[in-house]
N, CA and C of each residue as an Amber inpcrd file, in Angstrom:
protein
   630
 -84.0620000 112.4050000-151.6990000 -85.0720000 112.6360000-152.7390000
 -85.4070000 111.3320000-153.4450000 -86.6870000 111.1520000-153.7700000
 -87.1410000 109.9220000-154.3970000 -86.5920000 109.7970000-155.8150000
 -85.9630000 108.6500000-156.0830000 -85.5460000 108.3230000-157.4460000
 -86.6840000 107.5570000-158.0950000 -87.3240000 108.1450000-159.0790000
 -88.5100000 107.5350000-159.6910000 -88.1730000 106.2860000-160.4810000
 -86.8900000 106.0210000-160.7050000 -86.4880000 104.8020000-161.4000000
 -86.2310000 103.6290000-160.4480000 -86.2430000 103.8990000-159.1340000
 -86.0700000 102.8150000-158.1660000 -87.1910000 101.7880000-158.3270000
 -86.8440000 100.5120000-158.1830000 -87.8140000  99.4470000-158.3580000
 -88.6060000  99.1850000-157.0770000 -89.8840000  98.9100000-157.2380000
 -90.7660000  98.5080000-156.1350000 -91.6960000  97.4190000-156.6490000
 -92.1970000  96.6270000-155.7330000 -93.2420000  95.6600000-156.0730000
 -94.6030000  96.3250000-155.8770000 -95.4740000  96.1880000-156.8700000
 -96.8620000  96.6100000-156.7080000 -97.7070000  95.3660000-156.5250000
 -98.3620000  95.2430000-155.3740000 -99.1550000  94.0640000-155.0370000
-100.6200000  94.2740000-155.4140000-101.1510000  93.3710000-156.2200000
-102.5420000  93.4350000-156.6790000-103.3420000  92.3010000-156.0640000
-104.6460000  92.4990000-155.9390000-105.5080000  91.4670000-155.3520000
-106.8800000  91.4190000-156.0160000-107.1660000  92.3510000-156.9370000
-108.4510000  92.3810000-157.6400000-108.2690000  92.0310000-159.1000000
-108.8420000  92.8280000-159.9720000-108.7820000  92.5280000-161.4010000
-107.3580000  92.5950000-161.9570000-106.4640000  93.3260000-161.2830000
-105.0880000  93.4240000-161.7650000-104.2700000  92.1550000-161.5260000
-104.8640000  91.1600000-160.8960000-104.2410000  89.8400000-160.8570000
-103.9960000  89.3220000-162.2750000-104.8860000  89.6930000-163.1980000
-104.7610000  89.2690000-164.5920000-103.7860000  90.2060000-165.2990000
-102.6800000  89.6560000-165.7890000-101.6130000  90.4960000-166.3400000
-102.0900000  91.3460000-167.5110000-102.8830000  90.7720000-168.3960000
-103.3890000  91.5220000-169.5440000-104.1370000  92.7740000-169.0960000
-104.9330000  92.6230000-168.0560000-105.6730000  93.7450000-167.4880000
-104.7190000  94.7700000-166.8570000-103.7810000  94.2860000-166.0600000
-102.8560000  95.1820000-165.3850000-102.0260000  95.9910000-166.3770000
-101.6210000  95.3790000-167.4640000-100.7500000  96.0640000-168.4130000
-101.4300000  97.2470000-169.0970000-102.7580000  97.3330000-169.0140000
-103.4480000  98.5220000-169.5270000-103.0940000  99.7490000-168.6920000
-102.7450000  99.5520000-167.4230000-102.2860000 100.6530000-166.5930000
-100.8780000 101.0950000-166.9840000-100.1170000 100.1850000-167.5790000
 -98.7460000 100.4890000-167.9990000 -98.7250000 101.0510000-169.4210000
 -99.3030000 100.2920000-170.3490000 -99.2140000 100.6290000-171.7780000
-100.3640000 101.5000000-172.2550000-101.4700000 101.5170000-171.4770000
-102.6930000 102.1760000-171.9300000-103.5910000 101.1820000-172.6460000
-104.8840000 101.5190000-172.7180000-105.8220000 100.6550000-173.4170000
-107.0460000 100.3340000-172.5820000-107.9740000  99.6090000-173.1860000
-109.2250000  99.2390000-172.5280000-109.2280000  97.7480000-172.2270000
-109.2710000  97.3760000-170.9550000-109.2740000  95.9590000-170.6040000
-110.5660000  95.2730000-171.0450000-110.4530000  94.0070000-171.3480000
-111.6220000  93.2110000-171.6830000-112.5900000  93.1800000-170.4940000
-113.8660000  93.4430000-170.7670000-114.8840000  93.3910000-169.7260000
-115.0580000  94.6730000-168.9480000-114.1820000  95.6660000-169.1620000
-114.2570000  96.9410000-168.4370000-114.6590000  98.0600000-169.3890000
-115.0720000  99.1770000-168.8130000-115.5760000 100.2940000-169.6070000
-114.5380000 101.3960000-169.8240000-113.5000000 101.4220000-169.0030000
-112.5360000 102.5160000-169.0260000-111.3840000 102.2390000-169.9870000
-110.9510000 103.2770000-170.6940000-109.7200000 103.2200000-171.4700000
-108.6570000 104.0060000-170.7120000-107.5540000 103.3550000-170.3840000
-106.5170000 103.9610000-169.5580000-105.4350000 104.6050000-170.4260000
-104.8440000 105.6800000-169.9070000-103.7960000 106.3880000-170.6480000
-102.4520000 105.6840000-170.5130000-102.3120000 104.8660000-169.4790000
-101.0470000 104.2000000-169.2410000-100.0620000 105.0820000-168.4960000
 -98.8600000 104.5670000-168.2870000 -97.8070000 105.2930000-167.5810000
 -96.9830000 106.1220000-168.5670000 -96.3470000 107.1280000-168.0610000
 -95.3810000 107.8770000-168.8740000 -94.2730000 106.9410000-169.3450000
 -93.7860000 106.1160000-168.4340000 -92.8190000 105.0590000-168.7450000
 -93.5950000 103.7770000-169.0100000 -93.6570000 103.3460000-170.2610000
 -94.4900000 102.2050000-170.6350000 -93.7080000 100.8870000-170.6790000
 -92.5600000 100.8620000-170.0150000 -91.7710000  99.6280000-169.9470000
 -92.5380000  98.5560000-169.1750000 -92.5420000  97.3400000-169.6940000
 -93.2390000  96.2230000-169.0560000 -92.5340000  95.8630000-167.7480000
 -93.2910000  95.4990000-166.6970000 -92.6520000  95.0830000-165.4450000
 -91.5920000  94.0090000-165.6930000 -90.4700000  94.1310000-165.0170000
 -89.3600000  93.2210000-165.2590000 -89.5330000  91.8670000-164.5860000
 -90.5230000  91.7520000-163.7060000 -90.7730000  90.4790000-163.0370000
 -92.1740000  90.5140000-162.4470000 -92.7570000  89.3440000-162.2170000
 -93.9850000  89.2390000-161.4240000 -94.0090000  87.8750000-160.7550000
 -94.6490000  87.8090000-159.6070000 -94.6910000  86.5840000-158.8150000
 -96.0460000  86.4690000-158.1160000 -96.4040000  85.2280000-157.7920000
 -97.5910000  85.0500000-156.9560000 -97.2800000  85.5420000-155.5520000
 -98.3320000  85.8790000-154.7990000 -98.1350000  86.5790000-153.5280000
 -99.3760000  86.4030000-152.6730000 -99.2110000  86.5350000-151.3640000
-100.3360000  86.5340000-150.4310000-100.2420000  87.7690000-149.5400000
-101.3980000  88.3720000-149.2670000-101.4810000  89.5510000-148.4020000
-102.2090000  89.1560000-147.1240000-101.6380000  89.4890000-145.9660000
-102.2180000  89.1070000-144.6680000-103.3250000  90.0790000-144.2650000
-104.3620000  90.1230000-145.0880000-105.5210000  90.9820000-144.8390000
-106.7160000  90.3520000-145.5350000-107.9070000  90.7870000-145.1540000
-109.1330000  90.1910000-145.6960000-109.6300000  90.9480000-146.9230000
-109.9270000  90.2090000-147.9710000-110.5150000  90.7630000-149.1870000
-112.0160000  90.9530000-149.0010000-112.5530000  92.0540000-149.5390000
-114.0000000  92.2630000-149.5540000-114.3540000  93.1400000-150.7460000
-115.6580000  93.2430000-151.0350000-116.1330000  93.9990000-152.1900000
-117.0960000  95.0860000-151.7220000-116.8650000  96.2990000-152.2230000
-117.6730000  97.4450000-151.7980000-117.7710000  98.4560000-152.9350000
-118.4890000  99.5470000-152.6590000-118.7310000 100.6130000-153.6370000
-119.5090000 100.0640000-154.8420000-119.5520000 100.8210000-155.9190000
-120.2020000 100.4040000-157.1560000-119.5260000 101.0840000-158.3210000
-118.8120000 100.3300000-159.1330000-117.9800000 100.8890000-160.1850000
-118.6750000 100.8530000-161.5400000-118.7860000 102.0210000-162.1780000
-119.3170000 102.0730000-163.5480000-118.4460000 101.2630000-164.4920000
-117.1870000 101.1620000-164.1500000-116.2460000 100.3990000-164.9600000
-116.5940000  98.9200000-165.0140000-117.2430000  98.4300000-163.9640000
-117.5790000  97.0150000-163.8470000-119.0790000  96.8400000-163.6040000
-119.8770000  97.3510000-164.5180000-121.3350000  97.1280000-164.5030000
-121.9840000  97.5830000-163.1970000-121.4200000  98.6340000-162.5910000
-121.9220000  99.2040000-161.3300000-121.8440000  98.2470000-160.1480000
-121.0370000  97.2020000-160.2780000-120.8760000  96.2460000-159.1850000
-119.7750000  96.6420000-158.2250000-119.6990000  95.9190000-157.1220000
-118.6700000  96.1660000-156.1260000-117.2910000  95.8050000-156.6530000
-116.2840000  96.4620000-156.0940000-114.9010000  96.1760000-156.4830000
-114.0790000  95.8070000-155.2510000-112.9030000  95.2450000-155.4940000
-112.1040000  94.6440000-154.4300000-111.3500000  95.6840000-153.6030000
-111.3480000  95.4520000-152.3110000-110.5250000  96.1930000-151.3590000
-109.9580000  95.1830000-150.3630000-108.8790000  95.5620000-149.6870000
-108.4280000  94.7780000-148.5310000-108.5750000  95.6390000-147.2800000
-108.8150000  94.9630000-146.1740000-109.0300000  95.6760000-144.9140000
-107.7150000  96.2560000-144.3990000-107.8240000  97.2920000-143.6120000
-106.6410000  97.9770000-143.0890000-106.0620000  97.2740000-141.8660000
-106.7470000  96.2250000-141.3820000-106.2410000  95.4140000-140.2760000
-105.4980000  94.2140000-140.8530000-104.2340000  94.0630000-140.4900000
-103.4070000  92.9910000-141.0180000-103.0630000  92.0050000-139.9090000
-102.9820000  90.7340000-140.2700000-102.6190000  89.7060000-139.3020000
-102.5190000  88.3580000-139.9740000-101.8300000  87.4060000-139.3430000
-101.5950000  86.0990000-139.9600000-102.8580000  85.2690000-140.1450000
-103.9530000  85.6500000-139.4680000-105.1870000  84.8820000-139.5900000
-105.9090000  85.1560000-140.8970000-105.5280000  86.2040000-141.6040000
-106.1940000  86.5700000-142.8630000-105.2370000  86.3410000-144.0270000
-105.8160000  85.9760000-145.1800000-104.9790000  85.7480000-146.3500000
-105.7430000  86.0980000-147.6220000-105.1930000  87.0080000-148.3970000
-105.7610000  87.3900000-149.6820000-104.8030000  86.9770000-150.7890000
-105.3420000  86.3270000-151.8040000-104.5390000  85.9000000-152.9510000
-104.1200000  87.1300000-153.7530000-102.8410000  87.2410000-154.0150000
-102.3480000  88.4030000-154.7300000-101.3220000  88.0530000-155.7880000
-100.7680000  89.1100000-156.3680000 -99.7070000  89.0000000-157.3630000
 -98.9000000  90.2840000-157.2890000 -97.5930000  90.1850000-157.3820000
 -96.7510000  91.3730000-157.3570000 -96.0600000  91.5660000-158.7040000
 -96.0120000  92.8220000-159.1230000 -95.3310000  93.2130000-160.3550000
 -94.1890000  94.1570000-159.9860000 -93.0150000  93.9330000-160.5830000
 -91.8620000  94.7820000-160.3070000 -91.8640000  95.9660000-161.2740000
 -92.1800000  97.1340000-160.7320000 -92.2980000  98.3660000-161.5180000
 -91.3710000  99.4160000-160.9160000 -91.3140000 100.5770000-161.5180000
 -90.5580000 101.6840000-160.9190000 -91.4830000 102.4980000-160.0160000
 -90.8780000 103.3100000-159.1630000 -91.6750000 104.2100000-158.3230000
 -92.4910000 105.1660000-159.2010000 -91.8810000 105.6390000-160.2710000
 -92.6010000 106.5300000-161.1790000 -93.8160000 105.8600000-161.7940000
 -93.6650000 104.5930000-162.1780000 -94.8110000 103.8580000-162.7260000
 -95.8840000 103.6570000-161.6710000 -95.5010000 103.3610000-160.4490000
 -96.4960000 103.1630000-159.3940000 -97.2600000 104.4600000-159.1170000
 -96.5900000 105.5830000-159.1770000 -97.2900000 106.8610000-159.0300000
 -98.3110000 107.0290000-160.1600000 -97.9230000 106.6940000-161.3840000
 -98.8460000 106.8000000-162.5160000-100.0050000 105.8140000-162.3960000
 -99.7330000 104.6200000-161.8680000-100.8010000 103.6390000-161.6240000
-101.7750000 104.1870000-160.5840000-101.2240000 104.7440000-159.4980000
-102.0620000 105.3230000-158.4420000-102.8810000 106.4890000-158.9850000
-102.3060000 107.2790000-159.8640000-103.0340000 108.3950000-160.4730000
-104.2500000 107.8750000-161.2520000-104.0540000 106.7880000-161.9930000
-105.1590000 106.2260000-162.7720000-106.1910000 105.5550000-161.8630000
-105.7320000 104.8780000-160.8310000-106.6560000 104.2130000-159.8930000
-107.5190000 105.2250000-159.1400000-107.0030000 106.4230000-158.9310000
-107.7350000 107.4330000-158.1690000-108.3030000 108.5410000-159.0650000
-108.1770000 108.3440000-160.3700000-108.7070000 109.3130000-161.3450000
-108.1970000 110.7220000-161.0480000-106.8920000 110.8250000-160.8150000
-106.2600000 112.1020000-160.4970000-105.7130000 112.7330000-161.7710000
-106.1300000 113.9470000-162.0490000-105.7210000 114.6120000-163.2850000
-104.4610000 115.4570000-163.0990000-104.2790000 115.9930000-161.8940000
-103.1170000 116.8560000-161.6550000-101.9300000 116.0270000-161.1680000
-100.8430000 116.6880000-160.8700000 -99.6340000 115.9880000-160.4410000
 -99.8690000 115.2960000-159.1000000 -99.2850000 114.1210000-158.9630000
 -99.4550000 113.3370000-157.7480000 -98.0880000 113.0730000-157.1290000
 -97.9820000 113.3200000-155.8340000 -96.7380000 113.0630000-155.1110000
 -96.9900000 111.9930000-154.0550000 -96.1380000 110.9940000-154.0100000
 -96.2410000 109.9340000-153.0090000 -94.9370000 109.8580000-152.2380000
 -95.0320000 109.8850000-150.9100000 -93.8660000 109.7880000-150.0440000
 -93.6690000 108.3220000-149.6680000 -92.8790000 107.6070000-150.4590000
 -92.6720000 106.1800000-150.2350000 -91.9550000 105.9160000-148.9100000
 -91.0260000 106.7810000-148.5460000 -90.3060000 106.6000000-147.2890000
 -91.2460000 106.7240000-146.0940000 -92.1960000 107.6500000-146.1820000
 -93.1890000 107.8170000-145.1140000 -94.0910000 106.5820000-145.0320000
 -94.4450000 106.0290000-146.1920000 -95.2720000 104.8170000-146.2160000
 -94.5440000 103.6570000-145.5420000 -93.2410000 103.5470000-145.7940000
 -92.4630000 102.4790000-145.1690000 -92.3590000 102.7120000-143.6610000
 -92.1460000 103.9360000-143.2670000 -91.9870000 104.2750000-141.8450000
 -93.2760000 104.0380000-141.0600000 -94.4160000 104.4710000-141.6000000
 -95.6910000 104.3990000-140.8910000 -96.5060000 103.1540000-141.2330000
 -96.1430000 102.4680000-142.3050000 -96.9080000 101.3100000-142.7560000
 -97.9530000 101.6610000-143.8020000 -98.2070000 102.9280000-143.9940000
 -99.1720000 103.3830000-144.9990000 -98.9420000 104.8660000-145.2740000
 -99.5080000 105.3290000-146.3720000 -99.4350000 106.7590000-146.7050000
-100.6910000 107.1250000-147.4890000-101.5350000 107.9490000-146.8850000
-102.7650000 108.3840000-147.5530000-102.4170000 109.5670000-148.4440000
-102.3310000 109.3010000-149.7340000-101.9070000 110.3440000-150.6700000
-103.0910000 111.0890000-151.2840000-104.2960000 110.5390000-151.1430000
-105.4830000 111.2290000-151.6290000-106.6670000 110.8370000-150.7490000
-107.0610000 111.7290000-149.8600000-108.1350000 111.4380000-148.9230000
-109.4770000 111.3210000-149.6460000-110.3140000 110.4450000-149.0960000
-111.6730000 110.2050000-149.5830000-111.6940000 109.6830000-151.0230000
-110.5840000 109.1360000-151.4590000-110.5310000 108.4590000-152.7550000
-110.6220000 106.9580000-152.5120000-111.2230000 106.2390000-153.4360000
-111.4100000 104.8090000-153.2320000-110.0980000 104.0960000-152.9180000
-109.0640000 104.4130000-153.6930000-107.7840000 103.7180000-153.5440000
-106.6590000 104.6950000-153.2190000-106.9290000 105.6480000-152.3460000
-105.9730000 106.6860000-152.0220000-105.0210000 106.3610000-150.8830000
-104.9980000 105.1010000-150.4520000-104.1720000 104.6780000-149.3270000
-103.1010000 103.6960000-149.8240000-101.8420000 104.1470000-149.8180000
-100.7230000 103.2870000-150.1970000-100.2430000 102.5530000-148.9560000
-100.2680000 101.2240000-148.9940000 -99.9180000 100.4050000-147.8310000
 -98.6040000  99.6660000-148.1020000 -97.7300000  99.7080000-147.1320000
 -96.4350000  99.0220000-147.2110000 -96.5910000  97.6070000-146.6640000
 -96.1480000  96.6120000-147.4460000 -96.3400000  95.2120000-147.0800000
 -95.0460000  94.4760000-146.7640000 -93.9400000  95.1870000-146.6800000
 -92.6750000  94.5280000-146.3770000 -91.7320000  94.5340000-147.5680000
 -90.7620000  93.6210000-147.5420000 -89.7380000  93.5450000-148.5760000
 -89.7540000  92.1570000-149.2250000 -89.3710000  92.1230000-150.4700000
 -89.1700000  90.8540000-151.1660000 -88.0300000  91.0420000-152.1730000
 -87.0180000  90.2040000-152.0590000 -85.8440000  90.3020000-152.9330000
 -85.2430000  91.7120000-152.9110000 -85.2150000  92.2970000-151.7140000
 -84.6090000  93.6190000-151.4810000 -85.4060000  94.7910000-152.0550000
 -86.6120000  94.5500000-152.5090000 -87.4620000  95.6330000-153.0020000
 -88.6820000  95.7730000-152.0880000 -89.1110000  97.0090000-151.7950000
 -90.3040000  97.2020000-150.9730000 -91.5720000  96.8260000-151.7420000
 -92.5770000  96.3660000-151.0160000 -93.8580000  95.9600000-151.5980000
 -94.9310000  96.9360000-151.1460000 -95.7080000  97.4350000-152.1000000
 -96.8060000  98.3550000-151.7900000 -98.0900000  97.8800000-152.4610000
 -99.2150000  98.2080000-151.8350000-100.5090000  97.9890000-152.4690000
-101.3890000  99.2110000-152.2250000-102.5350000  99.2250000-152.8740000
-103.4970000 100.3220000-152.7300000-104.8160000  99.7840000-152.1910000
-105.4060000 100.5100000-151.2640000-106.7450000 100.1940000-150.7900000
-107.3620000 101.4830000-150.2570000-108.5040000 101.3540000-149.5870000
-109.1590000 102.5290000-149.0220000-108.5500000 102.8820000-147.6700000
-108.7040000 104.1280000-147.2780000-108.1950000 104.5490000-145.9760000
-109.0460000 104.0010000-144.8350000-110.2820000 103.5770000-145.1290000
-111.1830000 102.9970000-144.1360000-111.6160000 101.6010000-144.5850000
-112.1990000 100.8430000-143.6590000-112.8300000  99.5800000-144.0260000
-114.2800000  99.8830000-144.3790000-114.6200000  99.7000000-145.6410000
-115.8570000 100.2450000-146.1920000-117.0860000  99.3940000-145.8800000
-118.1840000 100.0710000-145.7170000-119.5200000  99.4910000-145.6120000
-120.4510000 100.3630000-146.4390000-121.5140000  99.8410000-147.0010000
-121.8940000  98.4370000-147.0030000-121.1030000  97.6290000-148.0240000
-121.1770000  96.3160000-147.8670000-120.6160000  95.4090000-148.8620000
-121.5310000  95.3820000-150.0770000-120.9570000  95.2380000-151.2650000
-121.7680000  95.2300000-152.4750000-121.3630000  94.0890000-153.4000000
-122.3230000  93.6630000-154.1900000-122.1530000  92.5080000-155.0800000
-121.2830000  92.8690000-156.2820000-120.1870000  92.1350000-156.5090000
-119.3880000  92.3740000-157.7120000-120.0660000  91.7810000-158.9480000
-119.7620000  92.3430000-160.1110000-120.3790000  91.8650000-161.3540000
-119.7540000  90.5550000-161.8090000-120.4360000  89.8820000-162.7100000
-119.9140000  88.6520000-163.3000000-118.5820000  88.9100000-164.0050000
-118.5130000  90.0110000-164.7650000-117.2750000  90.3170000-165.4830000
-116.0990000  90.5110000-164.5290000-116.3690000  91.1380000-163.4040000
-115.3090000  91.4010000-162.4400000-114.8300000  90.1060000-161.7940000
-115.7750000  89.2680000-161.3790000-115.4170000  87.9760000-160.7920000
-114.6430000  87.1300000-161.7930000-115.0930000  87.1560000-163.0450000
-114.4170000  86.3800000-164.0890000-112.9790000  86.8400000-164.2700000
-112.7590000  88.1450000-164.2860000-111.4070000  88.6800000-164.4550000
-110.5040000  88.2970000-163.2910000-111.0110000  88.4080000-162.0690000
-110.2350000  88.0030000-160.8980000-109.9120000  86.5160000-160.9550000
-110.8930000  85.7050000-161.3240000-110.6830000  84.2550000-161.4100000
-109.6080000  83.9090000-162.4230000-109.6530000  84.5540000-163.5760000
-108.6400000  84.3080000-164.5980000-107.2550000  84.7110000-164.1010000
-107.2040000  85.8030000-163.3450000-105.9310000  86.2400000-162.7870000
-105.3810000  85.2690000-161.7570000-106.2500000  84.7100000-160.9250000
-105.8180000  83.7200000-159.9300000-105.2850000  82.4700000-160.6310000
-105.9840000  82.0280000-161.6630000-105.5200000  80.8540000-162.4170000
-104.1580000  81.1160000-163.0530000-103.9940000  82.3020000-163.6030000
-102.7650000  82.6530000-164.2890000-101.5790000  82.7540000-163.3210000
-101.8020000  83.4010000-162.1760000-100.7030000  83.6560000-161.2370000
-100.4350000  82.4820000-160.3000000-101.4980000  81.7550000-159.9150000
-101.3610000  80.7110000-158.8960000-101.6720000  79.3070000-159.4090000
-102.2580000  79.2230000-160.5910000-102.6010000  77.9250000-161.1860000
-103.5710000  77.1220000-160.3160000-104.5070000  77.8160000-159.6550000
-105.5010000  77.1430000-158.8280000-106.6380000  76.6130000-159.6930000
-107.2580000  75.5330000-159.2170000-108.4020000  74.9880000-159.9520000
-109.6850000  75.7270000-159.5700000-110.7600000  75.4280000-160.3170000
-112.0260000  76.1480000-160.1320000-112.5800000  75.9840000-158.7180000
-112.4570000  74.7840000-158.1570000-113.0080000  74.5230000-156.8230000
-112.2990000  75.3610000-155.7590000-110.9850000  75.4720000-155.8640000
-110.2210000  76.2720000-154.9010000-110.6170000  77.7430000-154.9880000
-110.7920000  78.2350000-156.2100000-111.1910000  79.6320000-156.4050000
-112.6060000  79.8590000-155.8870000-113.4850000  78.8930000-156.1120000
-114.8580000  78.9710000-155.5890000-114.8520000  79.0950000-154.0750000
-114.0870000  78.2620000-153.3990000-114.0240000  78.3000000-151.9310000
-113.4710000  79.6390000-151.4420000-112.5110000  80.1650000-152.1840000
-111.8930000  81.4420000-151.8050000-112.8570000  82.6060000-151.9950000
-113.3350000  82.8080000-153.2110000-114.2010000  83.9500000-153.4970000
-115.5590000  83.8290000-152.8180000-116.0410000  82.5980000-152.6960000
-117.3650000  82.3830000-152.1100000-117.4620000  82.7690000-150.6490000
-116.3100000  82.9380000-149.9950000-116.3040000  83.2870000-148.5670000
-116.1690000  84.7840000-148.3320000-116.0440000  85.5750000-149.4030000
-115.7140000  86.9910000-149.2430000-116.9500000  87.8810000-149.1600000
-116.8470000  88.9150000-148.3360000-117.9380000  89.8660000-148.1800000
-118.2910000  90.5370000-149.4860000-119.5740000  90.5360000-149.8090000
-120.0470000  91.0540000-151.0750000-120.3510000  89.9480000-152.0700000
-119.7040000  88.7880000-151.8830000-119.9350000  87.6260000-152.7510000
-120.8070000  86.5940000-152.0520000-120.4630000  86.2660000-150.7980000
-121.0770000  85.1000000-150.1480000-122.5820000  85.2340000-149.9490000
-123.1020000  86.4390000-149.8230000-124.5400000  86.6090000-149.6400000
-125.2720000  86.9600000-150.9370000-124.5120000  87.0200000-152.0400000
-125.1080000  87.4560000-153.3060000-124.9950000  86.4400000-154.4420000
-124.1580000  85.4390000-154.2730000-124.0190000  84.3760000-155.2690000
-124.1020000  83.0250000-154.5740000-124.8660000  82.0900000-155.1540000
-124.7880000  80.7270000-154.6360000-123.6240000  80.0070000-155.3300000
-123.2670000  78.8540000-154.8100000-122.0800000  78.1590000-155.3080000
-122.1770000  77.7910000-156.7790000-123.3610000  77.3820000-157.2260000
-123.5120000  76.9790000-158.6300000-123.3100000  78.1810000-159.5550000
-123.9260000  79.2960000-159.2040000-123.8050000  80.5010000-160.0150000
-122.3530000  80.9770000-160.0580000-121.6930000  80.9290000-158.9200000
-120.3150000  81.3760000-158.8370000-119.3920000  80.4490000-159.6340000
-119.6180000  79.1520000-159.5110000-118.7850000  78.1870000-160.2360000
-118.9710000  78.3310000-161.7480000-120.1880000  78.6460000-162.1780000
-120.4320000  78.8660000-163.6040000-119.5820000  80.0230000-164.1370000
-119.4530000  81.0800000-163.3480000-118.6500000  82.2320000-163.7610000
-117.1690000  81.8600000-163.8070000-116.7100000  81.1900000-162.7680000
-115.2870000  80.8360000-162.6420000-114.8540000  79.8810000-163.7470000
-115.7420000  78.9890000-164.1260000-115.3760000  77.9400000-165.0850000
-115.6980000  78.2810000-166.5260000-116.2210000  79.4830000-166.7980000
-116.5750000  79.8830000-168.1610000-115.3680000  79.7830000-169.0990000
């Protein structure tokens, strides 16, 4: 039986790269630049650790979120391999907190059950079909704790343009977790689906360097 107090790493790659933003999922509150006020987790204990991280999958932007000015939001592809690399960050939370985070990410009002052992065995566990972030993906182990992230069960089309606020939040999170300069972030985000055909380099750099 799942012990909800067991520790796991939650791997982020979008706006949750920024710790202040991510902690709204833990403590509750409205993140800067977003429209949603989150209820937080039942257990509001702050993650006991966080580290920079890379995910061997491709980042892209799709859908249209009212939370972020109706712009596209971040997903990673379901195909993993060493040729792809997404900048991430991992937070050490409990299984119970990750379930509560997943509930908020998928706007689930009723009780949510996640089979973490099945996710480890199969590499993923679709806990809510046809939900934007209803696919829990297992990314391996770090310091004896399993690593999980959330994305879509499919690789989504069409690609959509993310908002300035969303790009700014991701950029701030990358700077905070990885200490990258503006040029490195420009090269990274500027190559991603949903961004590269919708922002020129000057416009993108203006957002990153604000």
